[in-house]
XYZ file of C-alpha atoms in Angstrom:
730
model
C -0.054 0.004 0.006
C 0.997 3.580 -0.861
C 2.568 4.928 2.647
C 1.157 8.435 1.624
C -2.409 7.007 2.115
C -1.778 5.432 5.640
C -3.260 8.494 7.607
C -6.422 8.357 5.399
C -6.979 4.609 5.660
C -6.335 4.778 9.375
C -9.416 7.327 9.589
C -11.424 5.241 6.964
C -10.949 1.998 9.023
C -12.110 3.916 12.282
C -15.226 5.423 10.837
C -16.115 3.152 7.978
C -14.771 -0.273 8.390
C -16.486 -1.936 5.365
C -15.045 0.668 2.948
C -13.229 -0.647 -0.242
C -9.717 0.464 0.389
C -8.509 -0.907 -2.983
C -11.000 1.274 -4.902
C -9.899 4.327 -2.888
C -6.217 3.545 -3.620
C -7.120 3.163 -7.280
C -8.762 6.476 -7.383
C -5.782 8.076 -5.563
C -3.331 6.625 -8.211
C -5.363 7.962 -11.091
C -5.602 11.493 -9.450
C -1.944 11.541 -8.608
C -1.000 10.501 -12.168
C -3.093 13.165 -13.894
C -2.181 15.898 -11.490
C 1.524 14.955 -11.484
C 2.748 18.340 -13.142
C 0.587 20.627 -11.162
C 1.363 22.682 -8.213
C -0.817 24.573 -5.804
C -0.207 28.262 -4.969
C 1.554 27.176 -1.915
C 4.136 25.306 -4.079
C 3.001 21.798 -2.836
C 2.074 19.234 -5.352
C -1.482 19.587 -6.395
C -2.524 15.916 -5.215
C -2.163 17.279 -1.622
C -5.396 19.056 -2.080
C -7.710 16.101 -3.150
C -6.057 13.955 -0.555
C -6.723 16.543 2.144
C -10.428 16.832 1.065
C -10.792 13.059 1.180
C -9.313 13.014 4.698
C -11.815 15.683 5.923
C -14.651 13.495 4.512
C -13.212 10.269 6.019
C -13.266 11.999 9.438
C -17.065 12.696 8.819
C -17.629 8.926 8.119
C -18.668 9.161 4.542
C -18.749 6.123 2.216
C -16.150 4.931 -0.132
C -17.885 6.324 -3.366
C -17.728 9.964 -1.816
C -14.044 9.377 -0.852
C -13.225 8.283 -4.466
C -15.083 11.304 -5.968
C -13.284 13.600 -3.618
C -9.876 12.267 -4.763
C -10.929 12.706 -8.336
C -12.871 15.917 -7.868
C -10.410 18.149 -9.837
C -9.390 15.631 -12.478
C -11.993 16.295 -15.149
C -11.781 20.123 -14.899
C -8.105 20.545 -14.435
C -6.475 17.562 -16.461
C -6.920 15.663 -19.919
C -8.865 12.783 -17.975
C -12.391 13.037 -19.354
C -15.784 12.304 -17.679
C -16.396 9.325 -20.000
C -13.135 7.817 -19.201
C -13.650 8.257 -15.405
C -17.259 6.752 -15.653
C -15.678 3.690 -17.479
C -13.020 3.396 -14.706
C -15.150 3.953 -11.690
C -18.847 3.548 -12.699
C -21.672 5.903 -12.934
C -22.265 6.861 -9.313
C -18.777 8.199 -8.800
C -18.843 9.758 -12.346
C -22.011 11.661 -11.572
C -20.674 12.991 -8.204
C -17.439 14.236 -10.023
C -19.509 15.768 -12.609
C -21.794 17.485 -10.054
C -18.714 19.093 -8.214
C -17.214 20.083 -11.583
C -20.374 21.899 -12.679
C -20.361 23.738 -9.396
C -16.762 24.875 -9.766
C -17.337 25.996 -13.415
C -19.700 28.930 -12.467
C -17.699 31.621 -11.079
C -19.253 33.659 -8.141
C -19.764 37.219 -9.400
C -22.643 39.245 -8.255
C -24.824 38.132 -10.968
C -23.408 34.656 -11.450
C -23.290 34.031 -7.730
C -27.210 33.532 -7.531
C -27.014 31.228 -10.798
C -24.223 29.281 -9.145
C -26.214 28.588 -5.998
C -29.261 27.744 -7.969
C -27.146 25.067 -9.932
C -25.856 23.987 -6.432
C -29.419 23.377 -5.195
C -30.299 21.219 -8.454
C -27.024 19.301 -7.985
C -27.719 18.766 -4.240
C -31.256 17.503 -5.139
C -29.908 14.740 -7.410
C -27.241 13.572 -4.813
C -26.561 15.515 -1.535
C -23.052 14.142 -1.546
C -22.189 16.583 -4.147
C -22.411 19.340 -1.633
C -20.778 17.369 1.067
C -17.562 17.158 -1.180
C -17.820 20.762 -2.111
C -18.040 21.906 1.462
C -14.916 19.764 2.370
C -13.135 21.221 -0.747
C -13.995 24.725 0.405
C -12.832 23.944 3.912
C -9.403 22.864 2.895
C -9.134 25.929 0.565
C -10.057 28.168 3.461
C -7.364 26.412 5.580
C -4.737 27.330 2.870
C -6.204 30.625 1.947
C -3.061 32.644 3.111
C -1.350 31.828 -0.190
C -3.970 33.790 -2.280
C -4.069 37.574 -3.101
C -5.892 39.921 -0.513
C -8.877 40.540 -2.894
C -9.341 36.743 -3.584
C -9.277 35.989 0.199
C -11.928 38.630 0.944
C -14.248 37.447 -1.772
C -13.934 33.678 -0.894
C -14.316 34.382 2.768
C -17.467 36.339 2.197
C -18.871 33.595 0.086
C -17.999 31.115 2.820
C -19.721 33.148 5.630
C -22.815 34.007 3.553
C -23.399 30.572 1.783
C -21.243 27.693 2.539
C -21.162 27.926 6.283
C -25.061 28.280 6.420
C -25.323 25.379 3.773
C -23.217 23.297 6.261
C -25.492 24.161 9.108
C -28.574 23.277 6.916
C -27.069 19.757 6.244
C -26.267 19.475 10.025
C -22.597 19.358 9.483
C -21.679 21.450 12.634
C -17.994 20.592 12.833
C -17.436 21.956 9.172
C -19.677 24.972 9.709
C -17.762 26.133 12.777
C -14.395 25.777 11.319
C -15.606 27.565 7.994
C -17.001 30.420 10.069
C -14.032 30.913 12.293
C -11.552 30.819 9.248
C -13.915 33.379 7.231
C -14.216 35.487 10.185
C -10.496 35.746 10.853
C -9.816 36.611 7.195
C -12.621 39.202 6.833
C -12.422 40.990 10.260
C -9.054 40.151 11.627
C -9.116 43.024 14.155
C -12.509 41.978 15.567
C -11.426 38.207 15.532
C -8.210 39.105 17.601
C -10.127 41.250 20.118
C -12.598 38.323 20.867
C -9.710 35.993 20.935
C -7.923 38.205 23.505
C -10.981 38.443 25.600
C -11.717 34.829 25.656
C -8.110 33.959 26.690
C -8.120 36.636 29.512
C -11.166 34.784 30.939
C -10.396 31.266 30.250
C -8.924 30.136 33.451
C -11.598 31.548 35.790
C -14.361 30.009 33.489
C -12.422 26.466 33.123
C -12.675 26.185 37.057
C -16.427 26.977 37.117
C -16.891 24.516 34.272
C -15.007 21.678 35.941
C -17.292 22.174 39.080
C -20.351 21.918 37.067
C -19.113 18.812 35.272
C -18.080 17.035 38.448
C -21.657 17.732 40.117
C -23.527 16.427 37.022
C -21.495 13.396 36.535
C -21.858 12.534 40.233
C -25.657 12.983 40.112
C -25.945 10.874 36.957
C -23.780 8.177 38.507
C -25.995 8.036 41.647
C -29.172 7.759 39.397
C -27.205 4.728 37.522
C -27.329 6.599 34.022
C -24.198 5.851 31.991
C -23.128 9.240 30.642
C -20.276 11.233 29.214
C -20.296 14.980 30.468
C -18.066 17.501 28.899
C -17.825 21.219 28.279
C -19.086 22.607 24.945
C -16.240 24.450 22.967
C -16.939 28.247 22.247
C -16.373 29.303 18.753
C -15.305 32.878 18.182
C -17.818 33.568 15.396
C -20.704 32.133 17.381
C -19.624 34.273 20.487
C -19.740 37.332 18.066
C -23.011 36.384 16.484
C -24.538 35.930 19.906
C -23.494 39.466 20.797
C -25.273 40.679 17.748
C -28.483 38.447 18.072
C -29.041 38.748 21.715
C -27.586 42.432 21.852
C -25.743 41.726 25.052
C -22.070 42.320 26.048
C -19.297 39.863 25.694
C -19.131 39.024 29.458
C -22.836 37.997 29.556
C -22.354 35.455 26.722
C -19.045 34.375 27.695
C -19.970 33.741 31.274
C -22.825 31.451 30.069
C -21.253 27.943 30.507
C -22.292 25.146 28.089
C -22.307 21.491 29.061
C -23.074 18.400 26.860
C -24.319 15.170 28.276
C -24.053 12.099 26.053
C -26.205 9.060 27.097
C -26.823 5.543 25.634
C -30.723 5.788 24.843
C -33.482 8.184 24.360
C -35.206 7.108 27.758
C -31.763 7.969 29.457
C -31.978 11.655 27.906
C -35.278 12.252 29.815
C -34.009 10.632 32.902
C -30.850 12.579 32.859
C -32.958 15.801 32.375
C -35.050 14.971 35.408
C -31.926 14.241 37.516
C -30.306 17.745 36.593
C -33.531 19.602 37.269
C -33.623 18.063 40.683
C -30.518 19.736 41.523
C -30.900 23.041 39.925
C -33.843 25.088 39.103
C -34.519 25.362 35.324
C -35.045 28.753 33.718
C -38.531 29.099 32.575
C -39.103 29.117 28.637
C -35.577 27.891 28.097
C -36.390 24.111 27.792
C -36.744 22.842 24.063
C -37.272 19.105 23.169
C -35.673 18.597 19.726
C -35.865 14.821 20.236
C -39.795 14.483 19.826
C -39.529 17.453 17.320
C -36.198 17.251 15.467
C -34.905 20.367 13.608
C -34.822 20.729 9.784
C -31.265 19.399 9.729
C -31.988 15.995 11.744
C -30.581 17.812 14.926
C -31.961 16.009 17.956
C -31.201 17.045 21.430
C -32.853 18.181 24.719
C -31.953 21.840 25.673
C -32.185 23.263 28.997
C -30.802 26.210 31.025
C -30.525 26.015 34.822
C -29.355 28.365 37.484
C -26.150 26.612 38.496
C -23.515 27.306 41.339
C -23.011 30.908 42.230
C -26.354 31.767 40.607
C -24.820 31.596 37.121
C -26.829 30.236 34.267
C -25.464 26.893 32.667
C -26.841 25.639 29.271
C -27.174 21.916 28.892
C -27.636 19.736 25.854
C -28.593 16.062 26.380
C -28.435 13.511 23.617
C -27.560 10.044 22.806
C -24.177 9.218 21.145
C -26.071 8.564 17.711
C -27.651 11.937 17.963
C -24.365 13.518 18.819
C -22.749 12.054 15.944
C -25.569 13.159 13.578
C -25.325 16.612 15.170
C -21.604 17.008 14.493
C -21.561 15.494 10.889
C -25.132 15.922 9.532
C -25.932 14.251 6.375
C -22.360 12.938 6.080
C -23.395 10.745 9.013
C -26.659 9.903 7.205
C -25.633 6.785 5.501
C -23.913 5.299 8.524
C -26.862 5.707 10.901
C -29.646 4.853 8.501
C -30.109 1.279 9.929
C -29.797 2.599 13.575
C -32.384 5.384 13.072
C -34.825 2.877 11.485
C -34.447 0.774 14.572
C -34.559 3.562 17.079
C -37.412 4.041 19.538
C -40.543 5.749 18.368
C -39.518 9.033 20.160
C -36.042 8.928 18.561
C -37.179 8.047 15.076
C -36.477 10.381 12.272
C -39.260 10.007 9.667
C -37.808 8.863 6.440
C -37.173 11.561 3.993
C -37.939 14.312 6.478
C -34.318 15.201 6.659
C -34.421 16.377 3.083
C -37.716 18.107 3.114
C -35.848 21.497 3.348
C -34.133 20.606 -0.028
C -37.389 19.791 -1.789
C -38.911 23.100 -0.546
C -35.847 24.874 -1.987
C -36.288 23.180 -5.356
C -39.968 24.279 -5.480
C -38.790 27.757 -4.620
C -36.135 28.099 -7.308
C -38.854 26.958 -9.834
C -41.212 29.683 -8.609
C -38.690 32.547 -8.421
C -37.489 33.655 -11.818
C -35.035 36.271 -10.817
C -31.896 34.374 -9.509
C -30.708 37.670 -7.412
C -34.094 37.153 -5.604
C -33.632 33.412 -5.182
C -30.244 34.002 -3.587
C -31.500 36.660 -1.170
C -34.311 34.459 0.026
C -31.834 31.597 0.270
C -29.332 33.540 2.413
C -32.232 34.713 4.516
C -33.576 31.203 4.927
C -30.049 29.737 5.808
C -29.483 32.307 8.478
C -32.474 31.938 10.719
C -33.637 29.526 13.508
C -37.126 27.994 13.271
C -40.409 27.822 15.278
C -42.991 24.996 14.797
C -46.747 25.916 14.819
C -49.678 23.794 14.063
C -52.664 23.995 11.487
C -56.109 23.649 13.009
C -55.858 19.980 11.909
C -52.661 19.469 13.810
C -50.286 19.565 10.893
C -46.724 21.011 11.857
C -45.559 23.929 9.893
C -41.848 25.320 10.184
C -41.440 28.923 10.084
C -38.425 31.101 10.718
C -38.001 32.542 14.239
C -40.163 35.689 14.816
C -42.512 34.497 11.955
C -45.938 35.897 11.699
C -49.551 34.698 10.651
C -48.722 36.158 7.225
C -45.511 33.847 6.935
C -47.817 31.066 7.994
C -50.490 31.827 5.475
C -47.834 31.789 2.544
C -46.443 28.599 3.873
C -49.781 27.018 3.565
C -50.427 28.238 0.152
C -49.679 31.413 -1.967
C -53.438 32.136 -2.468
C -54.172 31.774 1.272
C -51.160 34.373 1.712
C -52.566 36.778 -0.920
C -56.051 36.743 0.594
C -55.090 36.720 4.277
C -57.133 39.370 6.285
C -57.110 38.138 9.817
C -55.764 35.432 12.101
C -56.664 33.468 15.208
C -53.754 31.943 17.375
C -54.734 29.478 20.065
C -58.376 30.604 19.818
C -57.598 34.209 20.165
C -57.721 36.918 17.435
C -54.390 38.448 16.903
C -52.762 41.243 14.701
C -51.264 40.046 11.554
C -47.719 41.195 12.574
C -47.793 39.190 15.922
C -44.900 36.900 16.408
C -45.710 33.185 16.589
C -44.145 30.859 19.244
C -43.318 27.158 19.427
C -46.604 24.979 19.609
C -49.110 27.909 18.657
C -52.206 26.792 16.571
C -52.880 29.230 13.862
C -56.078 29.575 11.799
C -56.232 32.076 8.925
C -59.253 34.298 7.636
C -59.296 34.884 3.941
C -61.169 37.529 1.977
C -63.701 36.436 -0.543
C -63.206 39.686 -2.761
C -61.811 39.073 -6.193
C -59.592 42.240 -5.787
C -58.053 40.873 -2.475
C -54.311 41.149 -2.342
C -51.295 41.613 0.000
C -50.418 44.949 1.586
C -47.043 46.576 1.098
C -46.713 47.069 4.856
C -46.461 43.329 5.313
C -42.884 43.474 3.840
C -41.848 45.344 7.029
C -42.646 42.425 9.381
C -42.771 39.085 7.311
C -39.714 36.836 8.143
C -39.796 33.979 5.585
C -38.220 34.388 2.214
C -41.252 32.625 0.587
C -43.771 35.267 1.798
C -41.257 38.103 1.014
C -40.939 36.822 -2.618
C -44.661 36.275 -3.038
C -45.581 39.757 -1.915
C -42.764 41.478 -4.023
C -44.092 39.525 -7.038
C -47.470 40.907 -6.535
C -46.284 44.506 -6.744
C -45.403 44.904 -10.348
C -42.354 46.705 -11.910
C -44.339 49.623 -13.189
C -44.988 50.663 -9.563
C -41.253 50.435 -8.790
C -40.453 52.775 -11.556
C -43.090 55.369 -10.130
C -41.495 54.901 -6.630
C -38.042 55.623 -8.009
C -39.210 58.959 -9.611
C -41.012 59.954 -6.501
C -37.888 59.078 -4.489
C -35.558 61.045 -6.793
C -37.886 64.186 -6.627
C -38.242 63.959 -2.654
C -34.372 63.823 -2.262
C -34.153 66.804 -4.643
C -36.716 68.756 -2.804
C -35.171 68.118 0.690
C -31.742 69.371 -0.727
C -33.187 72.551 -2.356
C -34.965 73.348 1.031
C -31.623 73.312 2.799
C -29.839 75.277 -0.035
C -27.222 72.488 -0.603
C -25.256 72.113 -3.802
C -27.396 69.569 -5.842
C -25.012 68.405 -8.520
C -22.251 67.792 -6.006
C -24.439 65.807 -3.503
C -26.427 63.899 -6.243
C -23.154 62.654 -7.938
C -23.540 58.886 -8.683
C -20.408 57.887 -6.452
C -21.690 59.742 -3.379
C -25.101 58.156 -3.745
C -23.888 54.755 -4.564
C -21.784 54.622 -1.506
C -24.600 55.656 0.564
C -26.831 53.063 -1.076
C -24.299 50.493 -0.202
C -24.069 51.699 3.561
C -27.896 51.500 3.841
C -27.685 47.922 2.506
C -29.372 48.735 -0.891
C -27.937 46.965 -3.945
C -27.898 50.333 -6.158
C -29.015 53.868 -6.402
C -32.395 53.074 -7.900
C -33.282 50.758 -5.109
C -32.349 53.741 -2.670
C -34.628 55.984 -4.685
C -37.619 53.363 -4.726
C -37.114 52.932 -0.896
C -37.543 56.844 -0.542
C -40.535 56.784 -2.838
C -42.316 53.913 -0.972
C -41.763 55.534 2.402
C -39.319 53.072 3.723
C -36.843 55.722 4.392
C -37.267 59.529 4.653
C -35.848 61.740 1.980
C -34.464 63.936 4.875
C -32.437 61.012 6.428
C -30.906 60.394 3.054
C -29.902 64.104 2.583
C -28.439 64.115 6.303
C -26.397 60.973 5.667
C -25.132 62.271 2.362
C -23.965 65.619 3.889
C -22.385 63.788 6.584
C -20.547 61.466 4.280
C -18.792 64.639 2.592
C -17.769 66.198 6.026
C -21.019 67.836 7.436
C -22.980 70.915 6.480
C -19.972 73.196 6.959
C -18.024 71.206 4.547
C -20.835 71.271 2.035
C -21.328 75.138 2.750
C -17.503 75.462 2.111
C -17.776 73.708 -1.262
C -20.133 76.391 -2.342
C -18.057 79.230 -0.931
C -14.842 77.688 -2.544
C -16.504 77.295 -5.963
C -17.826 80.816 -5.904
C -16.012 83.779 -7.797
C -12.686 84.817 -6.217
C -12.430 88.347 -4.805
C -9.317 90.381 -3.973
C -8.471 89.902 -0.218
C -8.767 92.950 1.739
C -6.026 93.091 4.697
C -7.354 91.254 7.681
C -6.533 92.251 11.187
C -5.169 88.745 11.822
C -2.615 86.854 9.870
C -2.061 83.075 9.670
C -0.068 82.697 12.893
C -3.001 81.244 14.850
C -3.344 78.465 12.314
C 0.455 77.849 12.189
C 0.383 78.326 8.343
C 1.947 81.041 6.118
C 1.014 81.916 2.685
C 4.008 82.342 0.230
C 4.827 85.971 -0.488
C 2.098 87.426 1.942
C 2.369 86.954 5.724
C -0.696 89.080 6.536
C -3.441 86.875 4.888
C -6.120 85.363 7.022
C -5.501 81.621 6.988
C -8.046 78.968 8.305
C -7.430 75.218 8.431
C -10.284 73.470 6.632
C -12.723 71.429 8.541
C -13.138 68.760 5.912
C -9.695 67.251 6.244
C -8.282 68.907 9.527
C -4.675 69.123 8.449
C -1.916 69.146 11.067
C 1.832 69.825 10.966
C 3.539 67.075 8.860
C 0.757 66.845 6.397
C 1.342 67.924 2.837
C -0.977 70.939 2.348
C -2.385 73.383 -0.361
C -3.993 76.864 -0.020
C -7.132 78.090 -1.818
C -8.314 81.549 -2.044
C -12.029 81.634 -1.049
C -14.630 84.330 -1.285
C -14.590 86.410 1.867
C -12.993 83.627 3.953
C -9.350 84.247 3.450
C -7.172 81.227 2.406
C -8.512 77.755 3.265
C -5.964 75.211 3.837
C -6.463 71.530 2.819
C -4.479 68.306 2.962
C -2.971 67.402 -0.400
C -4.938 64.093 -0.283
C -8.263 65.800 0.790
C -11.239 64.644 -1.387
C -12.255 68.314 -2.177
C -8.812 69.220 -3.628
C -9.595 67.467 -6.930
C -12.398 69.826 -7.435
C -10.244 72.889 -6.321
C -7.615 71.892 -8.902
C -10.086 72.893 -11.649
C -9.483 76.593 -10.681
C -5.646 76.575 -10.667
C -5.461 80.390 -10.515
C -6.971 80.307 -7.021
C -4.416 77.871 -5.494
C -1.671 79.453 -3.519
C 1.478 77.905 -2.048
C 1.432 77.620 1.867
C 3.674 76.162 4.350
C 3.630 75.210 8.087
C 4.974 77.611 10.486
C 3.514 76.555 14.051
C 4.136 78.831 16.930
C 3.670 78.082 20.585
C -0.084 79.066 20.701
C -0.991 77.319 17.429
C -3.919 74.939 18.004
C -4.826 72.195 15.502
C -8.059 70.259 14.985
C -7.612 66.501 14.894
C -10.414 63.905 14.112
C -10.005 60.162 15.000
C -12.329 57.244 14.511
C -12.460 54.433 17.142
C -13.841 51.173 16.146
C -14.875 48.633 18.882
C -17.057 45.652 19.734
C -19.997 47.424 21.576
C -20.362 46.925 25.317
C -21.852 48.963 28.394
C -19.716 52.019 29.365
C -17.482 51.782 26.237
C -18.150 55.557 25.476
C -17.182 56.598 29.039
C -13.850 54.409 29.035
C -12.958 56.097 25.673
C -13.600 59.712 26.815
C -11.940 59.109 30.205
C -8.845 57.862 28.325
C -8.786 60.887 25.951
C -9.254 63.380 28.982
C -6.437 61.431 30.726
C -4.146 62.216 27.700
C -5.097 65.953 28.286
C -7.261 66.145 25.186
C -9.833 68.953 24.881
C -12.829 67.143 22.850
C -14.887 69.479 20.777
C -17.327 67.059 19.251
C -18.263 63.363 19.362
C -20.491 61.041 17.501
C -21.349 57.454 18.089
C -23.145 54.933 15.950
C -23.709 51.257 16.548
C -24.047 49.137 13.554
C -26.289 46.017 13.356
C -23.335 43.795 13.803
C -22.533 45.217 17.306
C -19.778 47.396 16.234
C -19.437 50.791 17.746
C -17.942 53.479 15.612
C -17.160 56.652 17.428
C -15.565 59.796 15.864
C -13.948 62.493 18.083
C -12.889 65.980 17.128
C -10.356 67.695 19.499
C -7.890 70.365 19.755
C -4.171 69.614 19.907
C -1.063 71.857 20.337
C 1.629 69.331 19.329
C 0.577 66.881 16.703
C 3.440 64.452 17.905
C 1.245 63.754 20.976
C -1.357 62.064 18.686
C 0.531 58.636 18.592
C 0.272 58.302 22.346
C -3.475 59.137 22.207
C -4.088 56.515 19.675
C -2.094 54.080 21.538
C -3.859 54.624 24.931
C -7.368 54.430 23.184
C -6.397 51.195 21.343
C -5.485 49.445 24.711
C -9.119 49.939 25.899
C -11.030 46.455 26.091
C -13.205 45.794 23.087
C -11.308 48.453 20.832
C -9.993 46.679 17.688
C -9.071 49.766 15.657
C -8.353 53.495 15.976
C -7.028 55.913 13.402
C -6.964 59.546 12.353
C -9.677 60.396 9.682
C -9.619 63.066 7.024
C -12.279 65.238 8.735
C -14.565 65.863 11.690
C -17.398 64.302 9.737
C -15.507 61.345 8.278
């Protein structure tokens, strides 16, 4: 046997003893022969990649056909070895798997192509789910070796991983793959946030581990006394999931990190419930936090009992109780599916997973992609569908309907049937009439009232509260494209009106780039989507104008733009010269000089002077965004140079980026005042992903002092970046 294959075979023997090792070795030999002259970006022989992918899959316990396809997955695309030849050598099943993976690789992820790729992925998955399992293992190995790729490629691949591949792994129940993909992509996309969470975790680890040990010993002791055989261990914390919980639960790091997680593995379903009783006998459960996913498994075959109890020292402890078979399925998902088919069939009624129910989500997705003609819309609904938890509600006849967490009666109506959704006018939940935007909880019984009127249709307001991609798509399809065009025109007019009312420079602010940047910030795909949102009343025109003005440095900067593009006038001698600003104008020491607020220059910056109307000479940094426009009037540019005196004071603007937490702002302002900095203005915004961005403008006599200020702010807990910005308004 080839010694290179020994680690792979050792894993295969442990997870899949009946595998055909000869077939796997033959697949390796064919792949190694055809990739013989190829190298990876790292300089390693290319065959190391298929071998690594096969090893990842072997650890998941996949069958030998999947392992052979993993070894051969790049041969058809990258070598002279054809698909027909491969089918002849290895049979139709392995040929189809390789063909499926090749087709997924062929379509490149661009904005438009991305949706089409995912759509093809769904179709390939529906034929044989193992195609996606191989693709996920392929992506995992690529993410592990991502450092050899150029920066823009790393960013693009990491974003795809976080938005599409990790959620797909979650949907297929492959949690080990999902967690590693998330952490690798998180570290690549947001290295500073990742490092800050890693630092906060390592600081608290020793104290937390002692508490964890105490809980494990008590639980193990109680279960031994109750004669329940069990393995009790701590649950690992993944950096990305810690960060996601900070966003989702809107709480500080300490509250999440102090929440201790324990996993209890037992032999049978009966032992699961017995262990739950034993634990609740010692510690009081937290009301509303018990979930029985054994009786009602999740969409991805996941089964467990979840409970939260008030443990030692009054601290909450989260527990998951499951059998060993359930644990294997929870970790490896569909990859473990083949191995546990027989056991699941023979399980007790409470532990049985209905045949085919594991792939119900996939079938629903297929129906969806047939219904949705626009691939972009399909991708958006898929992303949305992948990223949410579910609640289970009942029809009046007792059928279970799964909805996204926070789902409403309107989501339920569309889940039952499109027409029921369109005609929905009211709902009764658990026998009581409720508003259509009410949130449904697990176990609710929902009854929908429909209108008999032929003109009945959905309301545009529903889009504000529906949670499921299906409902969102159906409502959007109802409102035609003509309405969108009307909304775009209305939005454009409203923004123009709001600007004229404030007397702002319309052409400068309505330029394509400024609006496009703002659209992206507000999560709209393009400018027309922003106009449509304004036209439909989703966002006020005034709010858009304020954000536009802020993006170019505030109202003063916008007005300064008007002043600086006006006609030049001769400067009359001013009573004060440029000394206070620390700048002199070449050839005339008695000119009034002011430092521009749009880029706050300080000594050491390269500067240019511009003769304004009635405001003396304004001094800009050479790299200021406004300088490009000023250069169009070269006769008004003057040479200026630094000449700071003892009484010169300079404006400096800094931006602080941190993971949000209580008292963050007071810590930053205290640190700034400790550095003897006089703060003139401050603005703080917290984004949806729990990142607090604070901007401070302050006066400073000696710009060399700035380095010490930045260093002091950077050492504050949670702060992952701090830097000087080009202006008070950003």
